[in-house]
XYZ file of C-alpha atoms in Angstrom:
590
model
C 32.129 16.230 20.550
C 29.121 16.568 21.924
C 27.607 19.455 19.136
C 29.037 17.160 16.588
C 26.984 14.287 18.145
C 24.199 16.410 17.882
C 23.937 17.475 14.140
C 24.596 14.032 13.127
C 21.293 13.142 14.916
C 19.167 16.056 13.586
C 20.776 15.308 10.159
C 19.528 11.922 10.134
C 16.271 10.163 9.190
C 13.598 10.519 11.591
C 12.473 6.728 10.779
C 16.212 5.215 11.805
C 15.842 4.167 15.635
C 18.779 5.654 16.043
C 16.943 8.554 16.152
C 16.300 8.137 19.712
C 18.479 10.138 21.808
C 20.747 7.915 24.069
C 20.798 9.801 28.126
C 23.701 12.532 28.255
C 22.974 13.601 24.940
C 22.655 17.070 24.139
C 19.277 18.428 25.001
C 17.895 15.596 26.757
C 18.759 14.666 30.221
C 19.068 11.732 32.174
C 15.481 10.649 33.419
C 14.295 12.317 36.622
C 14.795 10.011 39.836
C 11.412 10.838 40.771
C 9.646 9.751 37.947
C 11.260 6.224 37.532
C 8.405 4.425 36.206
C 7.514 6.539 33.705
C 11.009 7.188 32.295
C 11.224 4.271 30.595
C 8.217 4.599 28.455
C 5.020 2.775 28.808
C 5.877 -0.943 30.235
C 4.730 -3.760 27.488
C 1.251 -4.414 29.720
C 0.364 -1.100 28.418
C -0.267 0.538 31.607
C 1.230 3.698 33.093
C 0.642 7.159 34.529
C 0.447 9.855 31.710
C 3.853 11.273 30.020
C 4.687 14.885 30.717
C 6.997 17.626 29.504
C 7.761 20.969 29.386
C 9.291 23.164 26.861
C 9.853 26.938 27.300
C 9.729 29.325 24.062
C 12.207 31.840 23.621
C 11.238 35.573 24.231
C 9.170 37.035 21.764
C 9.455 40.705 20.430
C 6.711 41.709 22.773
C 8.430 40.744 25.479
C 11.634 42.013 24.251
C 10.549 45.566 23.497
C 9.260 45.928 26.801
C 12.093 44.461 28.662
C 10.719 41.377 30.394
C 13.506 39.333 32.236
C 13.312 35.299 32.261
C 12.273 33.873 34.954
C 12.389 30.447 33.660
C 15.518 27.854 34.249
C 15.932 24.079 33.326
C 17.808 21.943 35.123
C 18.792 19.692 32.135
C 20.298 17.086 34.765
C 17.280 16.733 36.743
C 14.700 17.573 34.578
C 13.894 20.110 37.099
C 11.311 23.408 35.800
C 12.140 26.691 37.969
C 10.207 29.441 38.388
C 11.721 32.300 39.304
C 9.511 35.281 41.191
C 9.694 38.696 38.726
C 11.559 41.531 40.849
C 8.973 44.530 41.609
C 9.717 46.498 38.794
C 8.300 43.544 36.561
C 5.673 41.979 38.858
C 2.404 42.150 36.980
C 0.844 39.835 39.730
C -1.847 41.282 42.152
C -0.450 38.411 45.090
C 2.030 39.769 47.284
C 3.523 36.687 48.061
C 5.286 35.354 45.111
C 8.009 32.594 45.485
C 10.215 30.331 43.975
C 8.494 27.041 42.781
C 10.091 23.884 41.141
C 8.666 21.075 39.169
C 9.896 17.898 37.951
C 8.233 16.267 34.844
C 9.630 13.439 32.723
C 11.473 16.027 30.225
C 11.649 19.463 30.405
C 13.191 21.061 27.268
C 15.054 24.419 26.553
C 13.924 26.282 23.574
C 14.333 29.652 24.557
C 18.144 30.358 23.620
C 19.487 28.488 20.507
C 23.246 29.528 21.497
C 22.287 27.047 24.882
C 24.367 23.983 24.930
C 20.869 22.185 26.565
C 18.882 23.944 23.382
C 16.069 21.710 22.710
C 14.718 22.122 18.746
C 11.636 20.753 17.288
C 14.075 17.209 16.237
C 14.778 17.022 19.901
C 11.291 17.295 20.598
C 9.831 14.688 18.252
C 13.152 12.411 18.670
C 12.469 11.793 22.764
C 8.486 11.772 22.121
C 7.414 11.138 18.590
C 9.224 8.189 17.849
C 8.564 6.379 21.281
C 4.721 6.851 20.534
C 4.869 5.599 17.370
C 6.501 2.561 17.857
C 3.297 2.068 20.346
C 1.269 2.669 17.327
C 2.926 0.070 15.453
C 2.767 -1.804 18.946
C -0.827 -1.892 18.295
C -1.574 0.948 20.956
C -3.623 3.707 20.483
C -2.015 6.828 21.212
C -2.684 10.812 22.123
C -0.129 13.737 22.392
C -2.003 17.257 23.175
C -0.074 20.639 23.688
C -1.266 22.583 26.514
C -0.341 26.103 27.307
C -1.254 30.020 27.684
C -2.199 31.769 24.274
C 1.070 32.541 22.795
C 3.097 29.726 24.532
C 4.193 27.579 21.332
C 1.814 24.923 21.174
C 0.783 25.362 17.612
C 4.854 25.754 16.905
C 5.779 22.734 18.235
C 2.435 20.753 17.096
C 2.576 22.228 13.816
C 5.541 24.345 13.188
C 6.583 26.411 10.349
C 7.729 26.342 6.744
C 10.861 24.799 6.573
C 10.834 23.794 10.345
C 8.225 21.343 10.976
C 6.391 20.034 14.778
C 5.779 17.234 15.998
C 2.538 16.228 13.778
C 4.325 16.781 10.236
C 7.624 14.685 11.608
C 4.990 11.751 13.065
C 3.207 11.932 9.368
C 6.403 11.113 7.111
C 8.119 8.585 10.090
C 5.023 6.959 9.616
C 5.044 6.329 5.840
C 9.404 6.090 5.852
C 8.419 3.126 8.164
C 5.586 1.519 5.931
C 7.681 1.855 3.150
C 10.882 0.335 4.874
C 8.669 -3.218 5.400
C 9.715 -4.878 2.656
C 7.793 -7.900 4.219
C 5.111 -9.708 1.503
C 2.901 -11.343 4.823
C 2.231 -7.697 6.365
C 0.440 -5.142 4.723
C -0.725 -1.297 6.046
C -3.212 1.252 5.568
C -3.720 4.620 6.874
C -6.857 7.287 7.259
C -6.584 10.893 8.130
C -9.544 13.380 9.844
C -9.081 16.317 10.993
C -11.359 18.232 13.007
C -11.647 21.008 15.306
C -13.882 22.563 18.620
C -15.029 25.728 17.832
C -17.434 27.455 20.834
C -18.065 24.349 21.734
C -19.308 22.919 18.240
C -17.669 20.473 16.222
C -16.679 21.573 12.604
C -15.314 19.385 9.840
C -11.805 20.689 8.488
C -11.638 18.725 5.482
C -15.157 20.374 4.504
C -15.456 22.913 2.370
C -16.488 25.971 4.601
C -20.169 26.775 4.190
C -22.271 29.985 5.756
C -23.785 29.276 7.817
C -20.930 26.457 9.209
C -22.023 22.935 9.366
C -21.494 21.367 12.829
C -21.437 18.098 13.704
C -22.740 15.455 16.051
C -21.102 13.776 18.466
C -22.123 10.092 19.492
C -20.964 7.603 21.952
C -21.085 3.416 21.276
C -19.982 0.817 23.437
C -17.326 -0.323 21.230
C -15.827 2.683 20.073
C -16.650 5.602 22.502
C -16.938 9.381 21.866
C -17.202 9.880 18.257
C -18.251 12.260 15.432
C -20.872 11.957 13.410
C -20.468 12.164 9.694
C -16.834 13.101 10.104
C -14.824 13.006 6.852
C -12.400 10.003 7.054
C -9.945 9.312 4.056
C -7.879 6.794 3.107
C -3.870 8.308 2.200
C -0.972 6.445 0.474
C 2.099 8.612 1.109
C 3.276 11.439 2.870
C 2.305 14.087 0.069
C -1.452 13.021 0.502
C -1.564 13.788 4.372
C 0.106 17.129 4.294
C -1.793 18.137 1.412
C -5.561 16.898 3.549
C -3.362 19.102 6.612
C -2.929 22.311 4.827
C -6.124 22.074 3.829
C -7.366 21.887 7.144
C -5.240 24.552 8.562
C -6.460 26.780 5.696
C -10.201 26.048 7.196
C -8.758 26.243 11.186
C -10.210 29.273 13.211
C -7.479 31.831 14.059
C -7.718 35.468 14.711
C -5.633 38.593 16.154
C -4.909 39.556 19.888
C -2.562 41.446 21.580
C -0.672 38.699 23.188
C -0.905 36.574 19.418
C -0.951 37.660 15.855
C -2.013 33.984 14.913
C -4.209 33.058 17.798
C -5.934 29.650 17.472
C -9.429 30.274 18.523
C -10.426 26.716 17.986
C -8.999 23.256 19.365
C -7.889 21.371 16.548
C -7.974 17.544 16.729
C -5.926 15.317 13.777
C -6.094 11.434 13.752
C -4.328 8.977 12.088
C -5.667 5.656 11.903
C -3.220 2.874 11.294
C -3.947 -0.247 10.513
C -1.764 -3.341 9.849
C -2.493 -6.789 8.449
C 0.364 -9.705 9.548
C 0.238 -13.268 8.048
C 1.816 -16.069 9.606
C 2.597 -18.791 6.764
C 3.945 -21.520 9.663
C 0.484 -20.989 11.767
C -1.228 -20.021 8.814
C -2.588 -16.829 11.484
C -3.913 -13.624 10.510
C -3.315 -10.737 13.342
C -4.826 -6.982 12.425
C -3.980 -4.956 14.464
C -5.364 -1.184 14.429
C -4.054 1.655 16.091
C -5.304 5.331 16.676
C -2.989 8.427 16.265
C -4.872 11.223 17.914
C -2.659 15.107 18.049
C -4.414 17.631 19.969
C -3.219 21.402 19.179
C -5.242 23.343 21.972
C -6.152 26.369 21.829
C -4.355 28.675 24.677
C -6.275 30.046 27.779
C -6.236 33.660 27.910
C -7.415 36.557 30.453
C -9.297 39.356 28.600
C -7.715 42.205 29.950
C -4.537 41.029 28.635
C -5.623 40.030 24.994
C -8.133 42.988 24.840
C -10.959 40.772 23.270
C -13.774 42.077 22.645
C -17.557 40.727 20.906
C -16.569 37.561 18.831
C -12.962 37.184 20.593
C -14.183 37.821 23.965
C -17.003 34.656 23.568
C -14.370 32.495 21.937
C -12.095 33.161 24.569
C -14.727 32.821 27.411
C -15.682 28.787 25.181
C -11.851 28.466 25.322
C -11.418 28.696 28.885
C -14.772 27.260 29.733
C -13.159 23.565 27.728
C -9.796 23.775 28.999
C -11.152 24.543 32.727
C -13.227 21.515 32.049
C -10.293 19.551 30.860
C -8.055 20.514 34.088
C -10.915 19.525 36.341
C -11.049 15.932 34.608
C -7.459 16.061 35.017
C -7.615 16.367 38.683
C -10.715 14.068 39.031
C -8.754 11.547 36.917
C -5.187 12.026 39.361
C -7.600 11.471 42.309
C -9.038 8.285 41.414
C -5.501 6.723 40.486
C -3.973 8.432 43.789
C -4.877 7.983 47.634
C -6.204 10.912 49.811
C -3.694 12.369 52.585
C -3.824 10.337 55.452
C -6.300 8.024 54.880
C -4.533 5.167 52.621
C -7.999 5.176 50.749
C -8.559 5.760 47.010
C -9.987 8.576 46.591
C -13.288 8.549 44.135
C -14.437 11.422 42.120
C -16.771 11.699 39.069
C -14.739 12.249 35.768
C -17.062 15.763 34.628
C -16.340 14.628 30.577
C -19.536 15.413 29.305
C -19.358 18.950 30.821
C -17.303 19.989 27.361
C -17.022 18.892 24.005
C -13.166 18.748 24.233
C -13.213 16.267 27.262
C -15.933 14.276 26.329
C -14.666 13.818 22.828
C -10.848 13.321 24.385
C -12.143 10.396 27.644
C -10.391 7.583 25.937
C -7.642 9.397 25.764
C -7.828 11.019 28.830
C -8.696 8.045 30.853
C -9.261 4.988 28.798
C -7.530 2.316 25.974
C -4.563 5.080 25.434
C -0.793 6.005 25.999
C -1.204 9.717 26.293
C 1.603 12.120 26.519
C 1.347 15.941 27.411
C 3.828 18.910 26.470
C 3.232 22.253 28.526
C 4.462 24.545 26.828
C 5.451 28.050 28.794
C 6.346 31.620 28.661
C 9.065 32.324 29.931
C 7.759 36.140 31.191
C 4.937 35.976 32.814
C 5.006 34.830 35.938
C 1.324 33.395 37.136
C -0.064 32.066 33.563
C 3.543 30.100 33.657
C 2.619 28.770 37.223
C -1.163 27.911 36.332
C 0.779 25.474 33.138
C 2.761 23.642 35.669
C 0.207 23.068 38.035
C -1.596 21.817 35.607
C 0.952 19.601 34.067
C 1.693 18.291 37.241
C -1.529 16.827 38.087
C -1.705 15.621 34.324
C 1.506 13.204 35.535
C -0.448 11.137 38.126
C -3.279 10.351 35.512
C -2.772 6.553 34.858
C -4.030 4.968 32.102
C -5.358 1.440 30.915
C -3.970 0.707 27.127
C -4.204 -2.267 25.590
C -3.040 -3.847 22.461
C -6.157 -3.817 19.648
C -4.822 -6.749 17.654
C -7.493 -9.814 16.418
C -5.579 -12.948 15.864
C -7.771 -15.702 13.625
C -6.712 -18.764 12.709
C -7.117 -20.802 9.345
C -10.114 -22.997 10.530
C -11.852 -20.002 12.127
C -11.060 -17.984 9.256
C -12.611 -20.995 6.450
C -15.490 -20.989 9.503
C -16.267 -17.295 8.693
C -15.704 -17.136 4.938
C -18.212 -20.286 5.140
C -20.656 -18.356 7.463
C -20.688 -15.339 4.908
C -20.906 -17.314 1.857
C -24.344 -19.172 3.907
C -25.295 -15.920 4.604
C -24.757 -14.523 0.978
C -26.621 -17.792 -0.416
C -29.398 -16.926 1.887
C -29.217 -13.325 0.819
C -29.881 -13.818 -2.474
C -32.787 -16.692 -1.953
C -34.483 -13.939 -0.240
C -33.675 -11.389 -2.882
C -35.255 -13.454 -5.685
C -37.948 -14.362 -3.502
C -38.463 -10.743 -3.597
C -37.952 -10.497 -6.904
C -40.819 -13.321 -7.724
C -42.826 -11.525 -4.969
C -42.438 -8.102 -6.633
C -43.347 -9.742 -10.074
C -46.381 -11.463 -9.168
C -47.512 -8.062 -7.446
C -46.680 -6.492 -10.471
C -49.038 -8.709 -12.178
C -51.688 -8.392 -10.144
C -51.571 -4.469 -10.030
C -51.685 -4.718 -13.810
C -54.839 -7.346 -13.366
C -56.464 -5.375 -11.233
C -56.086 -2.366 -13.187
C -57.814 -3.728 -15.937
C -60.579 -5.100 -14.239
C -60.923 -1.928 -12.999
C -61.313 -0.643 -15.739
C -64.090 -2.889 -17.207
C -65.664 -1.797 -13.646
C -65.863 1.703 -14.572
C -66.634 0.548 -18.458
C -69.974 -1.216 -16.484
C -70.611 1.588 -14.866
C -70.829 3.798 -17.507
C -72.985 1.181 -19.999
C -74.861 1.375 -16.322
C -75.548 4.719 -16.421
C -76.320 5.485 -19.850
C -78.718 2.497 -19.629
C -80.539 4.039 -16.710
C -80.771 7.374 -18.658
C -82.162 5.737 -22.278
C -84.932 3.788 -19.217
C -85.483 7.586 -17.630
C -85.719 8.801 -21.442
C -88.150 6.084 -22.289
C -90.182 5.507 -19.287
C -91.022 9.676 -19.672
C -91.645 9.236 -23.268
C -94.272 6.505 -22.718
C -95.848 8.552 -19.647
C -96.350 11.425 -21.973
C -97.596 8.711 -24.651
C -99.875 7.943 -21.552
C -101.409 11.338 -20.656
C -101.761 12.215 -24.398
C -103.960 8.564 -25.207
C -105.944 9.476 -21.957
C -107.016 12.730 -22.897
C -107.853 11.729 -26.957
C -109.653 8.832 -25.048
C -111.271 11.430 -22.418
C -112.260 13.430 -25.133
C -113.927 11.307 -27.209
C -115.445 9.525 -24.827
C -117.184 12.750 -24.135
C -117.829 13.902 -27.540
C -119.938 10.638 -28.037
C -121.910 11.278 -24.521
C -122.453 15.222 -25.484
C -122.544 15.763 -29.327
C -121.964 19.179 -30.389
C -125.464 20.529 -32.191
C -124.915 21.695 -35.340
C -125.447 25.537 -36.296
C -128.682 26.222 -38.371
C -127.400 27.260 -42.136
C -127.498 30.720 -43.263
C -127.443 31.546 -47.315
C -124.667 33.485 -48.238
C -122.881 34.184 -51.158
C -119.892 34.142 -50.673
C -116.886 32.081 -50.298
C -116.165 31.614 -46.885
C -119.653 30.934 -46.110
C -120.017 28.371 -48.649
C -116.865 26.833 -46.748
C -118.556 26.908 -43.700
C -121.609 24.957 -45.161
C -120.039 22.046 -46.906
C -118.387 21.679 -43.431
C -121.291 21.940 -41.523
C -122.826 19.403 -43.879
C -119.797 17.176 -43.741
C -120.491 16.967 -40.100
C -124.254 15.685 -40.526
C -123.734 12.821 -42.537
C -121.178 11.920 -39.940
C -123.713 12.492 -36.977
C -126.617 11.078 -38.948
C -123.588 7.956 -40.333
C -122.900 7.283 -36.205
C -127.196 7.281 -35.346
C -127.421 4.904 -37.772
C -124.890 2.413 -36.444
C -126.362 2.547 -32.962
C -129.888 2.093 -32.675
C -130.261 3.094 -29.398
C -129.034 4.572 -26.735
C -128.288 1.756 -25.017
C -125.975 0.343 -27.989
C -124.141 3.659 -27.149
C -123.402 3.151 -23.681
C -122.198 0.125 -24.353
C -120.008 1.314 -26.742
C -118.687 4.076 -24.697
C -118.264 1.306 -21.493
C -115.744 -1.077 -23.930
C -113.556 2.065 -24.827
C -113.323 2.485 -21.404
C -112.007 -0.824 -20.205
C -109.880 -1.232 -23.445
C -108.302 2.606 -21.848
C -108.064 0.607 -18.671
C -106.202 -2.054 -19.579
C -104.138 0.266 -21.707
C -103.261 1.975 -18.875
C -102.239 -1.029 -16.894
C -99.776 -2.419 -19.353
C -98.022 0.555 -19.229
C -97.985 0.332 -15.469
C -96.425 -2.836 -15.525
C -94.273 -1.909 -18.571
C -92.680 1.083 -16.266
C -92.269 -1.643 -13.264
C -90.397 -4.181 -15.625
C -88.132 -1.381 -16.765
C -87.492 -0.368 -12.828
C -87.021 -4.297 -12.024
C -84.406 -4.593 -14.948
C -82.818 -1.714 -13.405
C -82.240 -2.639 -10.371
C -81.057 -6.320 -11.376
C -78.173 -4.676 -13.363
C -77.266 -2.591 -10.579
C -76.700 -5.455 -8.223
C -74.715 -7.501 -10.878
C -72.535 -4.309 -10.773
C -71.558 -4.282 -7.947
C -71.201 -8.368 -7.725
C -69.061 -7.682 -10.437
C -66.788 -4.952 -8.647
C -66.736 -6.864 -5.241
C -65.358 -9.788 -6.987
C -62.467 -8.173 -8.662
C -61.483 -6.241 -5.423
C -61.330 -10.355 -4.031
C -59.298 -10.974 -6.810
């Protein structure tokens, strides 16, 4: 009865609430009596100490070949973990002490023998923890389920799982959209984004990116209102089911995994995907709009790992060494966190600690999950061979279980008059918008204009300038001109003046015969009658002198009109200069 019981639930949709396996149910057991207040889920305030549980793989081939023994048993009654100590033919472990240890978490499932009447499959897995955290989500909580474990434990398998076998994020993705598409209800309405991103040597790297070389890492900021967050991070909006596994193998195509000799498939990144839901209810009685939004954040971890053991070497070995720096990190903001929310021994006091999340990427980008506005749930997965990296796991998942967290519903309720109060607000504020954009507008034309103004005065400016300038040189031109007009009349003058003061004798006259000395006569005569013509007009010597003395002053005053000639030019000069740059000063006013 009860295997029939049990493929009628994993036959069934994962959206039915029915899903939800009922106590004495194959793989799941009743809750643990020492966890009573977390067994039943998160209480409706939203508060609550941190969900925990355990799954152990089966043995792998490796483990197999070699002949490693389980030391591994569940309890499925209790929820009780045991861990057995390996006999000394198996015992790996340097410690000489090595002893039994149990652990009690709020589930602890079976996955190591199929053939197991406790067997605990990836249904079983998503059916106790999946659905529960979704109906937070559609709650109005935000929400976080990470996978924590040693390299080769299972966490990618049950996070992701495998063709034809999915994990817990591929069942949460179609739950989701069976649910949306179940509401048949005309006054709600949902929409969903999807990122995906993971922590890679401490950097963060986009997985819906294309890959580039060199990789493009991003920033990570922090706001009061929304906490840790990337920068830039690719966010899209998805419709259905096919759209988010299609953005998810895309991402796992660009995911960081490598080789070792514990892992063919190693994950040598952590990989981060979110889901953001949002959902928009309208009350027709109240006439009441509530959105509420809720975050979806899955956390596949990378697994620690001790080098001697995966034989890493250059790239591997500094991955590994980033690994194990984060997840160190993370277990020591696990403990800080489980000491502030517990008491120290003996004293009754809180105990208070500062929460190291900046000292890794992973924490700090994981503190409102961790520790903040968040339901969080943890699954440990284990090996069920090796002894001390199954004992660090439970250790650390059972300090994870005393974390407590504060999360509260993120839900805005407005009513109609607040509602008509802020479409009114926005429509003053879009009135007032576009005022100032035309007053912009006006403010751009008019500077427009007087660009276009000022260019063209400029340019009559630099017309001036150049009338200016070619004035100046036809004044230079001219005012030379008349100098050399000046010097040439002064020396005629000059030389007249002393041809009448010292006449030239003429040259007694010689017969000759022939031509060039008659030429020489008539010249020579020629220049009698003119000295004998200018004797006769002046008398006297006196009448000479006189003559000679008016020349002069007639030179004079030649002279000075083309002194004050040159000093007009030079004064109209200047006066054009000056309205020049009038002219100029006054447009640059303008």
């Amino acid at each position: 009865m009860q295997k029939s019981l049990l493929q009628k639930i994993t036959e069934s949709q994962a959206s039915a609430a029915s899903l939800r396996l009922k106590e004495g149910s194959p793989g799941v057991a009743p809750p643990s009596p020492t966890r009573a207040s977390a067994n039943e889920g998160f209480p409706s305030t939203g508060g609550g100490n941190v969900r925990v549980v355990v799954r152990v793989r089966g043995v792998n081939p490796r483990e197999a070949e070699r002949g490693a023994s389980c030391l591994v048993e569940i309890d499925p009654h209790t929820q009780a973990t045991i861990l057995h100590p390996p006999s000394e033919a198996d015992r790996q472990s340097t410690r000489k002490n090595l002893e039994k240890k149990v652990f009690t978490f709020d589930n602890s499932f079976w996955s190591a023998n199929p053939e197991d009447h406790h067997y605990a499959d990836q249904d079983t897995i998503y059916n106790c923890l999946g659905e529960e955290f979704l109906d937070h989500n559609f709650e109005g909580y935000h929400t976080c389920i990470f996978a924590y474990g040693q390299t080769g434990s299972g966490k990618s398998y049950s996070m992701m799982g495998v063709d034809g076998n999915p994990g817990l994020i591929p069942r949460t993705c179609e739950d989701l959209f069976e649910r949306i598409e179940c509401n048949k209800s005309p006054d709600a309405s949902f929409s969903v984004r999807v990122s995906y991103f993971e922590v890679y040597n401490e950097q963060v790297r986009d997985l819906l990116a294309p890959r580039t070389d060199p990789p493009r890492y991003l920033k990570i900021r922090e706001s009061p209102t929304e906490g840790p967050h990337v920068k830039d991070l690719i966010d899209v909006p998805v419709r259905n089911f096919t759209e988010v596994m299609r953005y998810m193998k895309m991402g796992d195509q660009n995911r960081t995994v490598a080789s070792t000799k514990m892992n063919d498939t190693s994950s040598r990144s952590h990989a981060v995907f979110t889901l953001m839901l949002r959902s928009v209810h309208h009350d027709v009685n109240t006439d009441e709009t509530t959105e509420r939004t809720a975050r979806i954040r899955l956390v596949d971890l990378a697994g620690s790992e001790r080098a001697n053991a995966t034989g890493a070497t250059g790239v591997r070995l500094r991955e590994g060494g980033n690994i194990n720096k984060s997840l160190t990190t993370l277990g020591r903001v696990i403990a800080a966190l489980a000491g502030v929310n517990g008491t120290t021994p003996g004293s009754g006091r809180q105990k208070k600690e500062v929460v190291p999340y900046r000292d890794s990427v992973l924490t700090w980008l994981l503190k409102d999950s961790l520790g903040g506005n968040s339901k969080t749930a943890m699954i440990a997965c284990i090996s069920p061979t090796d002894y001390d990296e199954t004992l660090s796991t439970l250790r650390y998942a059972d300090q994870a279980k005393h974390i407590k967290t504060r999360a509260t519903i993120n839900e805005d309720q407005v009513s109609v008059a607040i509602r008509d109060a802020k479409i009114e607000e926005m429509a003053e504020t879009i009135r007032a918008l576009q005022i100032s954009m035309g007053k912009i507008a006006d403010t751009k034309k008019q500077n427009e204009f007087q660009s276009a103004q000022l260019e063209e005065y400029q340019n009559q400016v630099n017309q001036m300038q150049r009338l200016m300038e070619e004035t100046k040189q036809i004044a230079e031109v001219k005012i030379k001109s008349l100098q050399t007009q000046n010097e040439a009349l002064r020396l005629h003058l000059k030389l007249a003046v002393e041809s009448l003061r010292n006449p030239i004798p003429s040259a007694p006259v010689q017969a000759s015969n022939s031509a060039s000395d008659q030429l020489r006569q008539r010249r020579e005569n020629m220049q009698d009658m003119v000295d004998e013509g200018l004797e006769s007009d002046y008398d006297s010597d006196e009448e000479r002198n006189n003559m000679t003395t008016e020349v002069e002053i007639k030179v004079d005053e030649l002279v000075k009109d083309l002194a004050l000639f040159k000093r007009r030019c030079g004064d109209d000069k200047t006066r054009m200069m000056l309205n020049s740059l009038q002219d100029t000063r006054t447009v640059r006013i303008v």
